[in-house]
Coordinates of C-alpha atoms in Angstrom, one line a residue:
M13 CA 193.1 66.3 75.0
Y14 CA 191.0 67.8 77.8
R15 CA 193.2 70.9 77.9
R16 CA 192.9 71.4 74.1
R17 CA 189.1 71.2 74.3
L18 CA 189.0 73.6 77.2
T19 CA 191.3 76.0 75.4
A20 CA 189.0 75.9 72.3
V21 CA 185.9 76.5 74.4
L22 CA 187.5 79.5 76.1
L23 CA 188.7 80.9 72.8
V24 CA 185.2 80.7 71.3
T25 CA 183.7 82.3 74.4
A26 CA 186.2 85.1 74.3
L27 CA 185.6 85.8 70.6
A28 CA 181.8 85.9 71.2
L29 CA 182.2 88.3 74.2
G30 CA 184.6 90.4 72.4
G31 CA 182.4 90.8 69.3
C32 CA 185.0 89.3 67.0
Y33 CA 182.5 87.8 64.6
G34 CA 182.3 91.1 62.6
P35 CA 179.3 93.2 61.7
A36 CA 175.8 91.6 61.7
A37 CA 174.3 90.7 58.4
A38 CA 171.6 92.9 57.0
D39 CA 168.0 92.0 57.2
L40 CA 164.8 93.5 55.8
R41 CA 165.1 96.5 58.1
G42 CA 168.5 97.8 56.9
G43 CA 171.6 97.4 54.9
G44 CA 170.7 99.4 51.9
P45 CA 167.9 98.9 49.3
L46 CA 166.2 95.6 49.0
V47 CA 167.0 93.9 45.7
E48 CA 165.7 90.9 43.8
R49 CA 167.5 87.8 45.1
W50 CA 165.8 85.1 43.0
R51 CA 162.9 84.6 40.5
I52 CA 161.2 81.3 39.6
P53 CA 158.0 80.2 37.9
A54 CA 155.1 80.7 40.3
P55 CA 153.5 77.4 41.3
V56 CA 150.3 79.3 42.1
A57 CA 149.3 82.8 41.0
V58 CA 147.6 83.7 44.3
W59 CA 147.3 81.7 47.5
A60 CA 144.5 80.8 49.8
F61 CA 146.9 79.3 52.4
A62 CA 150.4 80.4 53.3
D63 CA 152.9 79.3 56.0
P64 CA 155.8 81.8 55.8
V65 CA 158.0 79.9 58.3
R66 CA 157.9 76.7 56.2
G67 CA 157.5 78.2 52.7
L68 CA 154.2 76.6 52.0
I69 CA 151.7 78.3 49.7
G70 CA 148.6 76.9 47.9
A71 CA 145.2 77.6 46.3
D72 CA 142.4 75.6 44.8
R73 CA 143.7 72.0 44.5
R74 CA 147.5 72.8 44.4
L75 CA 149.9 73.0 47.4
A76 CA 153.5 73.9 47.0
S77 CA 156.7 74.1 49.1
V78 CA 159.3 76.8 48.3
E79 CA 162.8 77.1 49.8
T80 CA 162.5 80.8 50.3
G81 CA 166.1 81.6 51.1
A82 CA 167.6 80.1 48.0
G83 CA 164.6 80.4 45.7
R84 CA 164.0 76.8 44.9
L85 CA 160.7 74.9 44.4
R86 CA 160.8 71.8 46.6
W87 CA 157.6 70.2 45.4
V88 CA 154.1 70.8 44.1
H89 CA 151.3 68.5 45.2
E90 CA 148.1 68.2 43.1
L91 CA 145.1 67.2 45.3
P92 CA 142.3 65.1 43.9
G93 CA 138.7 66.3 43.3
G94 CA 136.8 67.4 46.4
Y95 CA 139.8 68.9 48.1
R96 CA 140.3 72.7 48.3
V97 CA 143.3 74.5 49.8
S98 CA 142.3 77.1 52.3
A99 CA 143.5 78.6 55.6
S100 CA 141.1 76.3 57.5
S101 CA 141.7 73.1 55.4
V102 CA 145.6 72.9 55.7
S103 CA 147.5 72.4 59.0
V104 CA 151.2 71.6 59.6
A105 CA 152.4 69.3 62.4
G106 CA 156.0 68.4 62.8
A107 CA 157.2 66.8 59.5
A108 CA 153.7 66.4 58.2
V109 CA 151.0 68.4 56.4
L110 CA 147.3 67.7 56.9
V111 CA 144.8 68.5 54.2
R112 CA 141.1 68.1 55.0
G113 CA 138.5 67.3 52.4
P114 CA 134.8 66.6 52.6
G115 CA 134.5 63.4 54.5
R116 CA 138.2 62.5 54.3
F117 CA 141.7 63.8 54.9
R118 CA 145.2 63.3 53.5
V119 CA 148.6 63.5 55.3
L120 CA 151.6 64.6 53.3
D121 CA 155.3 64.4 54.0
R122 CA 156.4 68.0 54.5
A123 CA 159.9 67.5 53.0
A124 CA 158.9 65.6 49.9
G125 CA 155.2 66.5 49.3
T126 CA 154.3 62.8 48.9
V127 CA 151.2 61.1 50.4
R128 CA 152.0 59.4 53.7
W129 CA 148.5 58.1 54.2
E130 CA 144.8 59.0 53.5
R131 CA 141.5 57.9 55.0
E132 CA 137.9 58.6 54.8
F133 CA 136.5 60.2 57.9
P134 CA 133.4 62.3 58.4
G135 CA 134.1 63.7 61.8
Q136 CA 136.5 66.3 63.4
V137 CA 140.2 66.1 62.6
A138 CA 142.9 68.1 64.4
V139 CA 146.7 68.2 64.7
E140 CA 149.0 70.1 67.1
E141 CA 151.7 72.1 65.3
E142 CA 154.6 70.8 67.4
G143 CA 153.0 67.3 68.0
D144 CA 153.4 63.9 66.4
A145 CA 149.8 62.7 66.4
L146 CA 146.6 63.4 64.6
L147 CA 143.4 63.5 66.6
T148 CA 139.9 62.5 65.4
A149 CA 136.4 62.7 66.9
E150 CA 133.4 61.0 65.4
C151 CA 130.2 61.9 67.2
D152 CA 126.6 60.6 67.3
T153 CA 123.7 61.6 69.5
K154 CA 125.1 59.7 72.5
G155 CA 128.7 60.8 72.4
C156 CA 132.0 60.7 70.5
D157 CA 134.7 58.2 69.6
V158 CA 137.9 60.0 70.1
A159 CA 141.2 58.6 68.8
G160 CA 144.9 59.4 68.2
W161 CA 146.8 58.4 65.1
G162 CA 150.5 58.4 64.3
L163 CA 151.3 60.9 61.7
A164 CA 154.0 58.9 60.0
R165 CA 152.1 55.7 59.1
G166 CA 148.5 56.4 60.2
Q167 CA 148.5 53.6 62.9
R168 CA 145.9 54.1 65.6
L169 CA 147.7 54.9 68.9
W170 CA 144.6 54.9 71.2
S171 CA 140.9 55.3 71.2
R172 CA 138.2 56.1 73.8
R173 CA 134.5 56.6 74.0
V174 CA 133.3 59.9 75.4
G175 CA 129.7 60.0 76.7
E176 CA 128.8 63.4 75.3
R177 CA 129.3 65.4 72.1
V178 CA 132.6 67.2 72.2
T179 CA 134.7 69.7 70.2
L180 CA 138.4 69.1 69.8
V181 CA 140.5 72.1 70.8
T182 CA 144.3 71.8 70.2
A183 CA 146.7 73.1 72.8
G184 CA 148.0 76.1 70.8
P185 CA 150.9 77.8 72.6
Q186 CA 150.8 75.4 75.6
M187 CA 153.3 72.6 75.5
C188 CA 151.1 70.0 77.2
Y189 CA 151.0 67.3 74.5
C190 CA 147.3 67.2 74.9
V191 CA 144.0 68.0 73.3
F192 CA 141.1 69.7 75.1
L193 CA 137.6 68.2 74.8
L194 CA 134.9 70.9 75.1
G195 CA 131.6 69.1 75.8
R196 CA 128.0 70.0 76.6
R197 CA 128.5 69.2 80.3
S198 CA 132.3 68.9 80.9
V199 CA 135.7 70.1 79.8
S200 CA 138.7 67.8 79.9
A201 CA 142.3 67.4 78.7
V202 CA 143.4 64.1 77.0
G203 CA 147.0 63.2 76.3
T204 CA 147.8 63.0 72.6
E205 CA 150.2 60.1 72.9
D206 CA 148.2 57.7 75.0
G207 CA 144.6 59.1 75.3
K208 CA 144.8 59.3 79.1
V209 CA 142.5 61.8 80.8
L210 CA 144.8 64.4 82.4
W211 CA 142.0 66.3 84.1
T212 CA 138.3 66.9 83.8
M213 CA 135.8 69.5 85.2
R214 CA 132.2 70.4 85.0
K215 CA 131.6 73.1 82.4
P216 CA 130.2 76.3 83.9
A217 CA 126.8 77.4 82.6
G218 CA 126.9 79.6 79.5
V219 CA 130.4 78.6 78.3
T220 CA 130.6 78.3 74.5
G221 CA 134.4 78.3 73.9
L222 CA 137.8 77.3 75.1
I223 CA 140.9 79.4 74.3
P224 CA 144.3 77.8 75.0
D225 CA 146.5 80.6 76.3
L226 CA 150.1 80.4 77.1
Y227 CA 149.5 79.8 80.9
R228 CA 145.8 78.9 81.2
Q229 CA 142.8 77.5 79.4
I230 CA 140.4 80.4 79.1
L231 CA 136.7 79.5 79.2
W232 CA 134.6 82.0 77.2
T233 CA 131.0 83.0 77.9
P234 CA 129.7 85.4 75.2
P235 CA 128.2 88.8 76.1
Q236 CA 124.9 88.6 77.9
D237 CA 122.0 91.1 78.1
P238 CA 121.3 93.6 79.5
D239 CA 124.8 95.2 79.7
C240 CA 126.7 92.9 77.1
A241 CA 129.0 91.5 79.8
A242 CA 131.2 88.7 78.7
T243 CA 132.8 86.3 81.2
L244 CA 136.3 84.8 81.1
R245 CA 137.5 82.1 83.4
G246 CA 141.2 81.0 83.7
V247 CA 141.5 77.3 84.3
D248 CA 144.6 75.5 85.6
R249 CA 144.4 71.6 85.4
G250 CA 140.7 71.6 85.7
T251 CA 140.4 74.3 88.4
V252 CA 139.0 77.8 87.8
V253 CA 141.7 80.1 89.3
W254 CA 140.3 83.4 88.2
T255 CA 137.0 84.9 86.8
R256 CA 136.6 88.2 85.0
E257 CA 133.5 89.9 83.7
V258 CA 134.1 92.4 80.9
I259 CA 131.4 94.8 79.6
T260 CA 132.0 94.8 75.8
T261 CA 130.0 95.0 72.7
C262 CA 127.0 92.7 72.3
D263 CA 128.4 91.1 69.1
T264 CA 131.9 90.5 70.4
A265 CA 133.2 87.0 69.4
A266 CA 135.6 84.9 71.5
P267 CA 139.1 86.6 71.4
A268 CA 142.0 84.7 69.8
I269 CA 145.5 84.2 71.1
D270 CA 148.0 85.5 68.6
D271 CA 151.0 83.2 68.0
D272 CA 153.4 86.2 68.1
S273 CA 152.2 87.5 71.5
P274 CA 150.7 84.7 73.6
G275 CA 149.7 85.5 77.2
S276 CA 147.1 88.1 76.8
L277 CA 143.6 88.6 75.4
T278 CA 142.2 91.7 73.8
L279 CA 138.5 92.7 74.1
P280 CA 136.7 95.8 72.7
V281 CA 135.2 98.0 75.5
P282 CA 133.6 101.4 75.4
G283 CA 136.4 103.9 74.6
G284 CA 139.1 101.4 74.0
L285 CA 140.5 97.9 74.4
R286 CA 140.6 95.8 77.6
M287 CA 143.8 93.8 77.8
V288 CA 143.4 90.6 80.0
N289 CA 146.4 88.8 81.3
G290 CA 146.0 85.1 80.7
Y291 CA 147.8 84.1 83.9
D292 CA 145.9 86.0 86.6
G293 CA 143.1 87.8 84.7
A294 CA 144.5 91.2 85.5
G295 CA 144.2 93.9 82.9
R296 CA 144.0 97.5 81.9
V297 CA 142.2 99.5 79.3
L298 CA 144.0 101.1 76.4
P299 CA 142.1 104.1 75.1
L300 CA 141.3 104.5 71.4
D301 CA 140.3 107.6 69.5
Q302 CA 136.9 107.8 67.9
D303 CA 136.5 105.4 65.0
E304 CA 140.0 103.9 65.8
R305 CA 140.0 100.1 65.7
L306 CA 142.6 97.4 66.3
I307 CA 143.4 95.4 63.2
E308 CA 146.7 93.6 64.2
T309 CA 147.5 92.0 67.5
G310 CA 150.9 90.4 66.7
T311 CA 154.4 91.6 67.6
D312 CA 153.1 95.2 67.3
R313 CA 149.4 96.0 67.9
I314 CA 148.4 98.2 65.0
T315 CA 145.2 100.2 64.7
W316 CA 143.5 102.0 61.8
T317 CA 141.6 105.3 62.0
P318 CA 139.8 106.7 58.9
G319 CA 141.5 110.0 57.9
V320 CA 144.5 109.3 60.1
G321 CA 146.0 105.9 59.1
Y322 CA 147.9 103.1 60.8
R323 CA 149.6 103.5 64.1
S324 CA 150.7 101.4 67.1
I325 CA 148.9 101.5 70.4
D326 CA 152.0 100.2 72.1
S327 CA 154.2 103.2 71.1
T328 CA 154.3 106.5 73.0
D329 CA 154.6 108.2 69.6
R330 CA 151.0 108.2 68.2
T331 CA 152.0 109.7 64.9
A332 CA 150.5 107.7 62.0
A333 CA 152.6 105.7 59.6
S334 CA 153.6 107.8 56.6
V335 CA 152.0 105.6 53.9
P336 CA 149.1 106.2 51.5
P337 CA 145.8 104.7 52.6
P338 CA 144.4 101.7 50.8
S339 CA 142.4 102.4 47.7
I340 CA 140.7 99.2 46.6
A341 CA 140.6 97.0 49.8
K342 CA 140.0 97.3 53.5
P343 CA 142.9 98.4 55.7
S344 CA 145.2 95.5 56.6
A345 CA 148.3 95.2 58.8
T346 CA 150.7 92.4 59.7
S347 CA 153.6 92.9 62.1
T348 CA 156.7 90.8 61.7
R349 CA 159.2 89.5 64.2
F350 CA 161.7 91.8 62.6
G351 CA 159.8 94.9 63.7
M352 CA 158.5 95.6 60.2
W353 CA 154.9 96.3 59.2
L354 CA 153.2 94.9 56.1
L355 CA 150.4 97.4 55.4
G356 CA 147.6 97.7 52.8
S357 CA 148.3 100.8 50.8
G358 CA 147.1 102.1 47.5
S359 CA 146.2 99.1 45.3
G360 CA 148.7 96.8 47.0
L361 CA 151.0 96.5 50.0
V362 CA 154.0 98.3 51.5
L363 CA 156.7 97.0 53.8
Y364 CA 157.1 99.8 56.4
D365 CA 159.8 100.4 59.0
P366 CA 158.1 102.1 61.9
V367 CA 161.4 103.0 63.6
R368 CA 162.9 104.8 60.6
R369 CA 159.5 105.8 59.4
A370 CA 160.4 104.6 55.9
I371 CA 158.8 102.5 53.2
R372 CA 161.2 99.6 52.3
W373 CA 159.1 98.0 49.5
T374 CA 155.9 98.6 47.5
G375 CA 154.1 95.9 45.5
P376 CA 151.1 93.6 45.0
A377 CA 149.5 91.2 47.3
P378 CA 149.8 88.5 48.5
V379 CA 153.2 88.5 50.2
L380 CA 155.2 86.2 52.5
I381 CA 157.7 87.6 55.0
T382 CA 159.9 84.7 55.9
D383 CA 162.4 83.9 58.7
D384 CA 165.4 84.0 56.3
D385 CA 165.0 87.7 55.5
R386 CA 163.0 87.3 52.3
L387 CA 159.9 89.1 51.1
V388 CA 158.2 86.8 48.6
Y389 CA 155.5 87.9 46.1
V390 CA 154.0 87.1 42.7
D391 CA 155.1 89.1 39.7
G392 CA 153.0 88.0 36.7
P393 CA 154.0 84.4 36.0
D394 CA 156.9 84.5 38.5
L395 CA 157.5 84.1 42.2
V396 CA 160.0 86.6 43.3
G397 CA 162.1 86.8 46.5
I398 CA 163.7 90.1 47.5
G399 CA 166.1 90.9 50.3
P400 CA 169.3 92.8 51.3
R401 CA 172.2 92.6 48.9
E402 CA 174.5 89.7 49.4
G403 CA 177.2 90.6 51.9
A404 CA 175.3 93.7 53.1
V405 CA 175.5 94.6 56.8
K406 CA 173.0 96.3 59.1
D407 CA 172.9 100.1 59.0

């Protein structure tokens, strides 16, 4: 038996190394023209919230789940009065979907769209995307009651009193199974499973925000007069390990960590962009042309320049994308994990291949680019999924 298993393992390994699985299946980048793969009645005509990875879309009081590969509507959930679907009111954590309403929240089962539990709560509510707990903070003038709740049944896992008002900050790209508490006097990390304090530190003067980067927690002090210098501090388990002062614009807001490219921060500076490494605070300045501005910081960092167009600041080829400029909206760009760009152009959007310098699709907004090689959009009363022809292989 052992020899048969060993032979099978060696055979699979040899086939893999020898490339005996045949040509790779086509994706949105190649394999001929993109064709319509399915069409179903649209659960919402436009969407105020979208999760491309999980096929969730919603607007107003309706949230829907679509199996984007096969083109099947899994479920539609109608929310009661007072709820509104938006990018800030809906979060996904594990097998649950959290929807916040005024003074209450509802937890849905992500697979079935049914209500797991609901409760009235006037304070802060947060979930971690890869976690299994919901965090709440209800504050008064003397402090906050912070608690963790099981997402499955809504049972309280732990609670603790904090002697100052705090803001809940989820861990983001960090896998610490914790939530950060940004207070008036201190900063701390609390375990989501048991509420134990993992570390705490005195908050430096002037700090207004905490940015959870891949390697560090970044404390943000906004630009100060007279030279508009912002201060960033990299924190490791409650200890400041680096401090950087960056002269930026006086109205610069706290930079965000992009899910597609964690590990660096981007700040506007005179003549370009300052890239700050989250691990050690090191950085460099990427020059920009006059009127050029960064509009996408994902897999590719894309800029827009009036009269020139879209281009990548990471490419040695500074030639602009060969697409018409937008006519009815502001320039917009989204870079996908497949290396494609979704750009605002004309009265809608184009799917652009920056390597082949070719437009793969033109159509209306909004659009989902999913992990299963589908571009999903609304066509009148229908939701449509397009992709490579069945059986097509990469060019």
